Amino acid sequence: MVDMCGRFVLFTSGTDLLDEVATLPSIARVDAPDGTPPPRYNVAPTQQVPLIRFDGEVATLDSARWGLLPSWKKDDSGPPLFNARGETVAEKPSFRSAFKARRGLMVLDGYYEWKDKQPYFVTPAHGMLYAAALWETGLDRLSTTMVTTDSVGEQMTWLHNRLPLFLARDEIEQWVRGTPEEALELVHPSRVAGELSYRPVSKAVGDVRNDFAELIDAS
């Protein structure tokens, strides 16, 4: 089984993506200095992903390495830190500094999960998914990781016992602008989990070189 969450999909791009981010609470403007990514159907760790950071009423969509590079890292060797367990995120040396002061969002149209070697595409009932994220600038590179929690409900625990910490819209401001203590209050099984659905898809998604729209078609 691929570690969760280890692959995701973001086919919303261009002005559609910027318009979506602009609908987030307390946002007056969205900047995208790196532009927006093309549609992607098999995003994998260490690749560049869009990271949303906040400064007042301005949201900035930046390109970041998926796999956190803490300031103390001397190089990018070793397993990429693409997930951070919410239960230990405030204490673990790899994540605690970012958790205190560098919290943002990763945006997804859906993600892949594996069960008995069969990949499934997991999607929201409507809209897009916003995953709690941390960011760093170690090695002079912007990098990010996705926070995860326990899964809940028979529908999702059957597929995997872990789930990205997807934030409801009314939780986003507390995550990105709250104190560490306030942010930690959100580290629990996601309310959004009850709205997720999944379908089996092509096993071709297992090869990171495959990145085309047919990957998310039902198998």
XYZ file of C-alpha atoms in Angstrom:
219
model
C 0.000 0.000 0.000
C 1.254 3.470 -0.854
C 1.704 5.696 2.206
C -1.172 8.084 2.593
C -1.600 10.587 1.173
C 1.004 9.854 -1.519
C -0.676 10.834 -4.783
C -3.251 13.432 -5.664
C -5.061 15.116 -8.535
C -5.430 18.801 -9.337
C -7.068 19.386 -12.698
C -8.514 22.793 -11.777
C -6.052 25.316 -13.178
C -5.562 28.851 -14.494
C -8.189 31.445 -13.641
C -10.550 28.722 -12.387
C -8.061 27.855 -9.643
C -7.440 31.499 -8.739
C -11.177 32.199 -8.656
C -11.681 29.207 -6.353
C -8.990 30.353 -3.913
C -10.491 33.855 -3.963
C -13.692 32.450 -2.445
C -11.897 31.455 0.778
C -12.887 33.405 3.895
C -11.351 36.865 4.465
C -9.493 36.936 1.136
C -9.395 40.196 -0.804
C -6.762 39.250 -3.388
C -4.978 36.184 -4.751
C -1.424 36.455 -6.081
C 0.262 33.746 -8.137
C 3.884 34.833 -8.752
C 4.789 31.446 -10.242
C 1.622 31.249 -12.326
C -0.729 28.293 -11.947
C 0.112 24.651 -12.677
C -1.306 22.794 -15.671
C -3.907 20.082 -14.980
C -2.248 17.194 -13.144
C -3.631 13.689 -12.639
C -0.846 11.921 -10.746
C 1.031 14.313 -8.475
C 3.709 12.544 -6.424
C 6.036 13.460 -3.533
C 9.094 15.617 -4.374
C 7.235 17.154 -7.317
C 6.202 20.810 -7.347
C 2.722 21.536 -6.033
C 0.691 24.708 -5.404
C 0.896 25.930 -1.820
C -1.481 28.582 -0.481
C 0.000 30.984 2.074
C -1.707 33.915 3.756
C -0.610 37.425 4.667
C -3.490 39.509 5.942
C -6.229 39.473 3.308
C -3.839 38.348 0.557
C -3.532 34.687 -0.421
C -0.421 33.720 -2.365
C -0.327 30.635 -4.550
C 3.299 29.485 -4.748
C 5.055 26.497 -6.275
C 6.538 24.312 -3.515
C 8.313 20.973 -3.267
C 5.980 18.324 -1.857
C 8.194 17.000 0.901
C 9.170 19.310 3.753
C 12.792 20.484 3.986
C 13.328 21.728 7.561
C 15.970 24.393 8.114
C 18.329 21.905 9.734
C 18.397 19.602 6.683
C 21.798 19.545 4.988
C 20.479 18.034 1.735
C 17.286 16.566 0.296
C 18.305 12.936 0.772
C 16.192 10.487 2.735
C 12.466 9.739 2.517
C 10.498 12.883 1.620
C 8.428 14.299 4.474
C 5.228 14.572 2.444
C 2.883 13.703 5.335
C 2.931 14.947 8.938
C 0.955 13.057 11.577
C -1.353 15.520 13.275
C -1.026 13.741 16.625
C 2.694 14.602 16.876
C 3.003 17.631 14.590
C 3.442 20.099 17.449
C 6.339 18.172 19.034
C 8.188 16.275 16.308
C 11.464 18.049 15.406
C 10.780 17.800 11.672
C 7.502 19.716 11.927
C 7.197 21.653 15.202
C 8.834 24.864 13.975
C 6.649 25.016 10.864
C 3.555 24.182 12.906
C 4.173 27.151 15.188
C 4.420 29.778 12.481
C 4.192 28.422 8.920
C 0.791 26.886 8.294
C -0.890 26.974 4.893
C -3.092 24.922 2.587
C -2.686 22.411 -0.203
C -5.563 22.298 -2.688
C -6.786 19.112 -4.389
C -9.550 17.923 -6.687
C -9.095 14.439 -5.254
C -6.469 11.917 -4.219
C -5.568 8.261 -4.675
C -5.605 5.558 -2.058
C -4.718 1.872 -2.415
C -6.441 -1.171 -0.973
C -5.236 -4.698 -1.797
C -3.164 -3.260 -4.675
C -6.252 -1.634 -6.191
C -6.091 2.181 -6.505
C -9.165 4.253 -5.698
C -9.830 7.882 -6.570
C -11.264 9.780 -3.579
C -13.293 12.925 -4.269
C -15.440 15.442 -2.386
C -19.189 15.661 -2.835
C -18.742 19.138 -4.300
C -16.061 21.781 -4.725
C -12.408 21.204 -3.951
C -10.483 19.852 -0.988
C -8.275 22.033 1.199
C -5.697 20.073 3.178
C -3.949 21.499 6.221
C -0.306 22.014 5.292
C 2.983 23.212 6.755
C 5.762 24.944 4.862
C 9.467 25.590 5.217
C 12.312 27.223 3.282
C 15.184 24.903 4.174
C 17.927 24.542 1.549
C 16.611 27.829 0.115
C 13.629 25.977 -1.357
C 9.974 26.436 -0.559
C 8.619 23.066 0.540
C 5.432 21.730 2.078
C 3.857 18.740 3.779
C 0.259 17.590 4.264
C -1.075 16.988 7.778
C -2.944 13.705 8.381
C -5.245 12.344 11.088
C -7.144 9.181 11.891
C -9.873 8.252 9.451
C -13.477 8.007 10.646
C -16.604 6.194 9.519
C -16.851 2.777 7.944
C -16.740 4.179 4.430
C -13.247 5.658 4.735
C -11.659 3.444 7.414
C -12.300 0.488 5.134
C -10.040 2.107 2.584
C -7.347 3.458 4.915
C -6.956 4.214 8.615
C -5.428 7.623 7.880
C -6.847 10.643 6.100
C -5.519 14.086 5.150
C -6.707 16.795 7.516
C -9.199 18.357 5.111
C -10.508 21.628 6.487
C -14.062 22.880 6.228
C -14.259 26.486 5.067
C -15.145 27.720 8.526
C -11.975 26.073 9.909
C -9.462 27.539 7.457
C -8.937 30.894 9.175
C -8.315 29.213 12.524
C -5.703 26.945 10.911
C -3.754 29.581 9.009
C -4.123 32.582 11.346
C -4.716 31.072 14.783
C -2.201 30.450 17.534
C -0.542 27.018 17.642
C -2.970 26.079 20.400
C -5.947 27.138 18.290
C -4.611 25.283 15.257
C -4.097 22.155 17.339
C -7.806 22.174 18.218
C -8.480 21.305 14.559
C -6.218 18.256 14.555
C -8.916 15.618 14.768
C -10.670 13.390 12.209
C -11.895 15.670 9.440
C -15.523 16.753 9.316
C -15.135 16.724 5.531
C -14.493 12.965 5.581
C -18.203 12.201 5.696
C -18.658 13.883 2.319
C -15.996 11.881 0.496
C -16.658 9.146 -2.033
C -14.367 6.851 -3.976
C -14.226 4.658 -7.032
C -11.706 2.104 -8.344
C -9.485 3.405 -11.122
C -6.757 2.181 -13.448
C -3.691 0.557 -11.903
C -1.669 2.683 -14.316
C -1.726 5.377 -11.629
C 0.896 3.321 -9.799
C 3.517 4.520 -12.289
C 4.366 8.159 -11.550
C 5.289 8.635 -15.213
C 1.614 8.303 -16.106
C -0.179 11.628 -15.856
C -3.308 11.849 -18.010
C -7.008 12.414 -17.503
C -8.040 8.799 -18.115
C -6.367 7.779 -14.834
C -9.412 8.968 -12.888
C -11.942 7.084 -15.024
C -13.703 4.266 -13.197
C -12.042 0.921 -13.869
